[in-house]
Amino acid sequence: MTEQALELKPVPTRILTDKDNIVDVIEKYAKEDIGPNDVVSVAESVVAITQGRFVRPEDLHPSLLARLLCRFIAKEGSLASAYGMQTAMNAEGSWRITWALFVGMLGKLVGRNGLFYELAGGQTSLIDDVTGTMPPFDKCLVYGPADPNGVAETIKQRLGCYGAVVADVNDLKRAAVLGATQGLVPKEIAQILINNPFGNASQKTPIVIIKNYGLAVQKATAQ
Amino acid sequence: MELLIVLLIIVVVAVVGVGLFIVKQGNSNFKFIVDQRTDFTLTGITKAEAAFSATVPFINNGTQDGTLMDVFPRHFLPSEQFDAVDTDSRLTLDRANRNDGYWEAYIVPTTTGGSIILTVKFTAKSGDIKAALKDMVDMPIDIIYQVVDRGPWYLAKERLVMTTDEIHKALAANEEVAAR
C-alpha cells in the first residue's frame, strides 16, 4: 500500500498549546471528515506540546556535564547546545546519556555510526531544539510525546475510526510512527506519510486523515 | 604507586585534551553592524503618522552556528526631551518579512549573516506629523538580541542613532516625489 493509492487529507487547525487536549482538537476540527475506515495521524511535536512537554532554555540550568558533552555533538544536532543536552539528560538520565555518548564515540572509531541514539533512549532523538517547532514554541525545546500508543488508542475510541497513529515526519523524507493503535503496521503507515502531508509549520495542519485505509487493507487481504 | 601516577597522567592528559578541543571548537560570535546600516527612508505617511525603515546587517563570525532566539528594538525618546509624538519601533528579519513584531528564532550558520529591517513609526499627538517632526531630536535605538549556542544563553545590544537629519531628508524626498 502506498501513498499514491490512498487519499491523504490534511486538517488545518489553529496553533495548539498546552491548554488544548489533542483528542478534543481532532474531534473539533476533523470529526465530520473521519469515517470508520480512516486512520487519523497526528504530528508528534504537536501532541507533545498539548501535553506540556516543552521547556524554555531560560528555565533550564545545564550541568557542567551537559555543557561538556554537548561539545561532542555535531553542530546541526538538537543536542549540540547545553540546553538540548540537558533536556536529553532530564528525559533519559545523565549517566545513560554519558555512557551512550562514550560508546557512540568508540563506535564511530570503528565505523559504526548511530550508536549514541540507539543507546541513549527514545526521547533523545525526539527532542526538538529551539527553532525546531512553529511559533510561539520556536523559543522552546520540545520533548517527544508521552504514551503515544495510549494517545492513538484514545483517538480511535473517541472518533470511531479504523486506527490512529502519532507520527514523526519531516521534509527530509524521514517518517516514523511513534505510537499506533493495535492492528496497524507502523512501518507501513510511516511509508504512507513519507512525503510529509503535515506540511511545514506555517501550514498548521498537524492532523492528516488517511482516507479509506481500512478498505484498502480489506482489499489487499482479499487479493 | 606507578599505576597511580600513570592513571593521574592519563586523567590530566584527557582533561587538557578536552579543554584544548573546546577552545579550538569555539563558539558563535554575533554582531549587528550598526555602522553599516542604511539611512532611514520613509515607508509610509498619513496626516498623523509617518513610518521610516532602515536595514541593519548582522553576522555570526564565530566558529560555531548560533541561534538568534529573539531580537527587538528599544528606542529612547523620553517625553522630557520630545513630547510631540508617540513612537513605536519594531523589526523583522528581512527574508521573513513579518509585520507582527515577532522574531522567529533563527539559526545563523558560522561565518554567515543576514539583515534586519528596522521600522519606526511616529504618531503626532497634535494630528499633524509633518509639523510634529519639525523639531524632532536624534533618537538612539538599541538592537537587543538573545543568543543560544553551545554556551549559556546571553543578551547583548548594539546602539544606532536615528538622526533628525535623515528624518528630514526622508520627508523632503517624499515631498519631491509627490511634487513631480
Coordinates of C-alpha atoms in Angstrom, one line a residue:
Chain A
M1 CA 0.0 0.0 0.0
T2 CA 1.5 3.3 -0.9
E3 CA 0.6 7.0 -0.5
Q4 CA -0.4 7.1 -4.2
A5 CA -3.2 4.6 -3.6
L6 CA -4.7 6.4 -0.7
E7 CA -6.1 9.9 -0.2
L8 CA -4.4 11.9 2.5
K9 CA -6.4 14.8 3.9
P10 CA -4.5 17.4 6.0
V11 CA -6.7 19.1 8.5
P12 CA -5.9 22.8 9.3
T13 CA -6.2 23.9 12.9
R14 CA -5.2 27.0 14.9
I15 CA -1.9 26.9 16.8
L16 CA -2.3 24.4 19.6
T17 CA -0.9 24.9 23.1
D18 CA -0.7 23.1 26.4
K19 CA -4.2 24.4 27.1
D20 CA -5.5 22.0 24.4
N21 CA -6.4 18.3 24.5
I22 CA -5.3 16.7 21.3
V23 CA -8.3 14.4 21.1
D24 CA -10.7 17.2 21.7
V25 CA -9.0 19.2 18.9
I26 CA -9.2 16.3 16.5
E27 CA -12.9 16.0 17.3
K28 CA -13.5 19.7 16.9
Y29 CA -11.6 20.1 13.6
A30 CA -11.9 16.8 11.8
K31 CA -14.9 14.8 13.2
E32 CA -17.0 15.4 10.1
D33 CA -14.3 14.1 7.8
I34 CA -13.3 11.0 9.7
G35 CA -15.0 7.7 8.7
P36 CA -14.9 4.2 10.1
N37 CA -12.3 3.1 7.5
D38 CA -10.0 6.1 8.1
V39 CA -6.7 6.3 10.0
V40 CA -6.1 9.5 11.9
S41 CA -2.4 10.6 12.1
V42 CA -1.2 13.4 14.3
A43 CA 2.2 15.1 14.4
E44 CA 4.3 14.1 17.4
S45 CA 5.6 17.5 18.3
V46 CA 2.0 18.9 18.5
V47 CA 1.0 16.0 20.7
A48 CA 4.0 16.8 22.9
I49 CA 3.1 20.5 23.1
T50 CA -0.5 19.7 24.1
Q51 CA 0.9 17.5 26.8
G52 CA 3.0 20.4 28.1
R53 CA 6.2 18.7 27.2
F54 CA 8.3 21.7 26.3
V55 CA 10.7 24.0 28.2
R56 CA 12.3 27.4 27.7
P57 CA 16.2 27.5 27.8
E58 CA 15.8 30.2 30.4
D59 CA 14.1 27.7 32.7
L60 CA 17.0 25.2 32.4
H61 CA 20.2 25.2 34.3
P62 CA 22.6 23.0 32.3
S63 CA 25.0 21.0 34.4
L64 CA 28.7 21.0 33.8
L65 CA 28.4 17.6 32.3
A66 CA 25.7 18.8 29.8
R67 CA 27.9 21.8 28.9
L68 CA 30.8 19.5 28.3
L69 CA 29.0 16.7 26.4
C70 CA 27.2 19.0 24.0
R71 CA 30.6 19.9 22.6
F72 CA 30.8 16.3 21.1
I73 CA 27.5 16.6 19.2
A74 CA 27.7 17.8 15.6
K75 CA 26.6 21.4 15.4
E76 CA 23.4 20.6 13.4
G77 CA 22.1 18.3 16.1
S78 CA 19.4 19.2 18.6
L79 CA 21.7 18.2 21.5
A80 CA 24.5 20.5 20.3
S81 CA 23.6 23.2 22.8
A82 CA 23.9 22.8 26.5
Y83 CA 20.2 23.2 26.8
G84 CA 19.4 20.4 24.3
M85 CA 21.8 18.1 26.1
Q86 CA 20.4 19.0 29.5
T87 CA 16.9 18.3 28.1
A88 CA 18.0 14.8 27.0
M89 CA 19.6 14.2 30.4
N90 CA 16.4 15.2 32.1
A91 CA 14.4 12.8 29.9
E92 CA 16.8 9.8 29.9
G93 CA 19.2 10.3 32.8
S94 CA 22.6 11.9 32.8
W95 CA 24.6 8.7 33.1
R96 CA 22.7 7.0 30.3
I97 CA 23.4 9.9 28.0
T98 CA 27.1 10.0 29.1
W99 CA 27.5 6.2 28.6
A100 CA 25.7 6.3 25.3
L101 CA 27.9 9.2 24.0
F102 CA 31.1 7.4 25.1
V103 CA 30.1 4.1 23.4
G104 CA 28.9 6.1 20.4
M105 CA 32.3 7.7 20.0
L106 CA 34.0 4.4 20.3
G107 CA 31.6 3.0 17.7
K108 CA 32.5 5.8 15.3
L109 CA 36.2 4.9 15.7
V110 CA 35.4 1.5 14.2
G111 CA 33.0 2.8 11.6
R112 CA 29.7 2.1 13.5
N113 CA 27.6 5.3 13.3
G114 CA 24.3 6.0 15.1
L115 CA 25.1 4.0 18.3
F116 CA 24.6 7.1 20.5
Y117 CA 20.9 7.4 19.5
E118 CA 20.4 3.7 19.7
L119 CA 21.6 3.6 23.3
A120 CA 20.5 7.0 24.7
G121 CA 16.8 6.2 24.9
G122 CA 13.8 7.0 22.7
Q123 CA 13.4 10.6 23.9
T124 CA 16.9 11.6 22.8
S125 CA 16.2 11.5 19.1
L126 CA 12.8 13.2 19.5
I127 CA 13.9 16.4 21.2
D128 CA 13.5 19.4 19.1
D129 CA 15.9 22.2 19.8
V130 CA 14.8 25.9 19.7
T131 CA 13.7 26.8 16.1
G132 CA 12.5 23.2 15.7
T133 CA 8.8 24.0 16.1
M134 CA 6.3 26.5 15.0
P135 CA 6.0 29.9 16.7
P136 CA 5.4 30.6 19.6
F137 CA 7.2 27.3 20.5
D138 CA 10.2 28.2 18.3
K139 CA 11.8 29.5 21.5
C140 CA 11.3 26.3 23.4
L141 CA 12.9 22.8 23.4
V142 CA 10.2 20.3 22.8
Y143 CA 10.4 16.7 24.1
G144 CA 8.8 13.7 22.3
P145 CA 5.2 12.9 23.3
A146 CA 4.4 10.7 26.3
D147 CA 2.5 7.5 25.8
P148 CA 1.9 7.8 22.1
N149 CA 0.2 4.4 21.9
G150 CA -2.2 5.5 24.6
V151 CA -2.9 8.7 22.7
A152 CA -3.6 6.8 19.5
E153 CA -6.0 4.4 21.3
T154 CA -7.9 7.3 22.8
I155 CA -8.2 9.0 19.4
K156 CA -9.6 5.7 17.9
Q157 CA -12.1 5.2 20.8
R158 CA -13.4 8.8 20.7
L159 CA -13.6 9.2 16.9
G160 CA -14.6 5.6 16.0
C161 CA -12.0 5.4 13.2
Y162 CA -10.2 2.4 11.9
G163 CA -7.0 3.4 13.7
A164 CA -4.8 6.2 14.8
V165 CA -1.1 7.0 14.9
V166 CA 1.3 9.5 16.4
A167 CA 3.9 10.2 13.7
D168 CA 7.3 12.0 13.4
V169 CA 7.6 13.2 9.8
N170 CA 9.8 15.8 8.2
D171 CA 10.6 17.2 4.8
L172 CA 13.8 15.1 4.6
K173 CA 11.8 12.0 3.7
R174 CA 12.0 10.7 7.2
A175 CA 8.9 9.3 8.8
A176 CA 8.4 7.2 11.9
V177 CA 5.4 6.1 13.8
L178 CA 5.9 6.5 17.5
G179 CA 2.6 5.2 18.6
A180 CA -0.3 3.3 16.9
T181 CA -3.5 1.5 17.6
Q182 CA -3.4 -2.2 17.7
G183 CA -3.6 -3.9 14.3
L184 CA -1.8 -1.1 12.4
V185 CA 1.7 -1.7 11.0
P186 CA 3.8 1.3 12.0
K187 CA 6.3 0.9 9.1
E188 CA 3.5 0.8 6.6
I189 CA 1.9 3.9 7.9
A190 CA 5.2 5.7 8.0
Q191 CA 5.8 4.9 4.4
I192 CA 2.4 6.4 3.5
L193 CA 3.3 9.6 5.3
I194 CA 6.8 9.8 3.9
N195 CA 6.1 12.9 1.8
N196 CA 5.2 14.9 4.9
P197 CA 1.5 15.6 4.3
F198 CA 1.6 17.6 7.5
G199 CA 3.5 20.3 5.6
N200 CA 5.5 22.9 7.3
A201 CA 4.7 24.8 10.4
S202 CA 3.1 27.7 8.7
Q203 CA 0.5 25.4 7.1
K204 CA -0.8 24.5 10.5
T205 CA -2.0 21.0 9.5
P206 CA -1.0 18.8 12.4
I207 CA -3.7 16.2 11.6
V208 CA -3.7 14.1 8.5
I209 CA -6.5 11.7 7.8
I210 CA -5.6 8.6 5.7
K211 CA -8.9 8.1 4.0
N212 CA -10.3 4.6 3.5
Y213 CA -7.2 2.8 4.8
G214 CA -9.4 0.1 6.3
L215 CA -11.0 -0.6 2.9
A216 CA -7.6 -0.8 1.3
V217 CA -6.4 -3.3 3.9
Q218 CA -9.5 -5.4 3.2
K219 CA -9.0 -5.3 -0.5
A220 CA -5.3 -6.2 -0.1
T221 CA -6.2 -9.1 2.2
A222 CA -8.9 -10.4 -0.2
Q223 CA -6.4 -10.4 -3.1
Chain B
M1 CA 52.3 3.8 43.1
E2 CA 53.5 3.7 39.4
L3 CA 50.0 2.7 38.4
L4 CA 48.5 5.7 40.2
I5 CA 51.0 8.0 38.5
V6 CA 50.1 6.6 35.1
L7 CA 46.3 7.0 35.9
L8 CA 46.9 10.6 37.0
I9 CA 48.8 11.3 33.9
I10 CA 46.0 9.8 31.7
V11 CA 43.4 12.0 33.6
V12 CA 45.5 15.1 33.2
V13 CA 46.1 14.5 29.5
A14 CA 42.4 13.8 29.0
V15 CA 41.3 17.0 30.8
V16 CA 43.9 19.1 28.9
G17 CA 42.9 17.4 25.6
V18 CA 39.2 18.1 26.2
G19 CA 40.0 21.7 27.2
L20 CA 42.0 22.3 24.1
F21 CA 39.3 20.7 22.0
I22 CA 36.7 23.1 23.4
V23 CA 38.9 26.1 23.0
K24 CA 39.6 25.1 19.3
Q25 CA 35.9 24.4 18.7
G26 CA 35.0 27.9 19.9
N27 CA 31.5 29.3 19.7
S28 CA 29.3 31.6 17.7
N29 CA 30.0 35.4 17.8
F30 CA 27.2 37.7 16.8
K31 CA 27.5 41.3 15.8
F32 CA 24.9 43.7 14.5
I33 CA 26.9 46.0 12.2
V34 CA 25.1 49.3 13.1
D35 CA 27.7 51.4 11.3
Q36 CA 26.8 49.7 8.0
R37 CA 23.1 50.3 8.3
T38 CA 21.2 52.1 5.5
D39 CA 19.7 55.5 6.1
F40 CA 16.1 55.6 7.3
T41 CA 13.7 56.1 4.4
L42 CA 10.1 57.0 4.5
T43 CA 7.9 53.8 4.1
G44 CA 4.5 55.3 4.8
I45 CA 2.9 58.5 5.7
T46 CA -0.6 59.9 6.5
K47 CA -1.7 63.2 8.0
A48 CA -1.0 61.9 11.5
E49 CA 1.6 59.2 11.1
A50 CA 4.9 58.6 9.4
A51 CA 6.9 55.3 9.2
F52 CA 10.6 55.1 8.5
S53 CA 12.7 52.0 7.8
A54 CA 16.4 51.1 7.7
T55 CA 18.3 47.9 7.1
V56 CA 20.9 46.7 9.6
P57 CA 23.2 43.8 8.7
F58 CA 24.3 41.2 11.2
I59 CA 27.0 38.5 11.2
N60 CA 28.0 35.4 13.1
N61 CA 31.7 35.5 12.7
G62 CA 32.4 32.8 15.3
T63 CA 33.4 29.2 14.6
Q64 CA 30.0 27.6 15.6
D65 CA 26.4 28.0 14.5
G66 CA 24.3 30.1 16.8
T67 CA 20.6 30.9 17.2
L68 CA 19.2 34.4 17.4
M69 CA 16.4 33.5 19.8
D70 CA 15.0 36.9 20.0
V71 CA 15.8 40.3 18.5
F72 CA 13.9 43.5 19.3
P73 CA 14.5 47.3 19.2
R74 CA 14.3 49.7 22.2
H75 CA 14.0 53.3 21.3
F76 CA 14.9 56.1 23.6
L77 CA 12.7 59.2 23.3
P78 CA 11.6 60.4 26.7
S79 CA 8.8 62.9 26.9
E80 CA 11.1 65.3 28.8
Q81 CA 13.2 65.5 25.6
F82 CA 10.5 65.4 22.9
D83 CA 6.8 65.2 23.6
A84 CA 5.2 65.8 20.2
V85 CA 4.9 62.2 19.0
D86 CA 4.1 58.7 20.2
T87 CA 6.8 56.3 18.9
D88 CA 6.6 52.6 18.0
S89 CA 9.6 50.6 16.8
R90 CA 9.8 47.0 15.6
L91 CA 12.0 44.9 13.4
T92 CA 11.9 41.8 11.3
L93 CA 14.4 39.5 9.6
D94 CA 14.4 40.8 6.0
R95 CA 13.7 37.4 4.5
A96 CA 11.0 36.7 7.0
N97 CA 9.2 40.0 6.3
R98 CA 6.9 39.7 9.3
N99 CA 4.8 42.7 10.4
D100 CA 3.7 41.4 13.8
G101 CA 6.9 42.4 15.7
Y102 CA 7.5 38.7 16.5
W103 CA 11.0 37.4 16.0
E104 CA 11.1 33.8 15.0
A105 CA 14.1 32.0 16.4
Y106 CA 16.7 31.8 13.6
I107 CA 19.8 29.6 13.2
V108 CA 22.7 31.5 11.8
P109 CA 25.4 29.2 10.5
T110 CA 29.0 30.1 11.2
T111 CA 30.5 32.9 9.1
T112 CA 27.2 33.8 7.6
G113 CA 24.7 36.6 8.5
G114 CA 21.7 38.5 7.3
S115 CA 19.8 41.7 7.7
I116 CA 17.0 43.1 9.7
I117 CA 14.6 45.7 8.7
L118 CA 14.0 48.2 11.5
T119 CA 10.8 50.3 11.3
V120 CA 10.0 53.3 13.4
K121 CA 6.5 54.8 13.4
F122 CA 5.7 58.2 14.7
T123 CA 2.2 59.3 15.5
A124 CA 1.7 63.1 16.1
K125 CA -0.1 63.9 19.3
S126 CA -1.4 67.1 17.5
G127 CA -2.6 65.1 14.5
D128 CA -0.1 66.7 12.1
I129 CA 3.0 64.6 11.7
K130 CA 5.0 66.9 9.5
A131 CA 4.6 69.8 12.0
A132 CA 5.4 67.5 14.9
L133 CA 8.6 66.2 13.3
K134 CA 10.0 69.7 12.6
D135 CA 11.7 69.9 16.0
M136 CA 12.4 66.1 16.3
V137 CA 15.7 65.2 18.0
D138 CA 18.2 62.5 17.4
M139 CA 16.9 59.2 18.8
P140 CA 19.1 56.3 20.0
I141 CA 17.8 52.8 19.3
D142 CA 19.2 49.7 20.9
I143 CA 19.0 46.5 18.9
I144 CA 18.8 43.9 21.7
Y145 CA 19.4 40.2 20.9
Q146 CA 19.3 37.0 22.7
V147 CA 21.7 34.2 21.6
V148 CA 21.6 30.5 22.3
D149 CA 24.7 28.5 21.2
R150 CA 27.0 25.9 22.8
G151 CA 27.4 28.1 25.8
P152 CA 25.0 29.8 28.2
W153 CA 22.3 32.0 26.6
Y154 CA 23.0 35.7 26.7
L155 CA 21.6 39.0 25.8
A156 CA 23.6 41.7 24.0
K157 CA 22.8 45.0 22.4
E158 CA 24.2 47.4 19.8
R159 CA 23.2 51.1 19.5
L160 CA 22.4 53.1 16.5
V161 CA 21.1 56.7 16.3
M162 CA 18.2 57.7 14.1
T163 CA 19.1 61.3 13.3
T164 CA 16.9 64.3 12.8
D165 CA 18.8 64.9 9.6
E166 CA 17.8 61.7 7.9
I167 CA 14.2 62.0 9.1
H168 CA 14.0 65.4 7.5
K169 CA 15.8 64.2 4.3
A170 CA 13.4 61.3 4.0
L171 CA 10.4 63.6 4.4
A172 CA 11.8 66.0 1.9
A173 CA 12.5 63.2 -0.6
N174 CA 8.9 62.1 -0.3
E175 CA 7.7 65.7 -0.9
E176 CA 9.8 65.9 -4.0
V177 CA 8.4 62.7 -5.4
A178 CA 4.9 63.9 -4.6
A179 CA 5.5 67.3 -6.3
R180 CA 6.5 65.5 -9.6

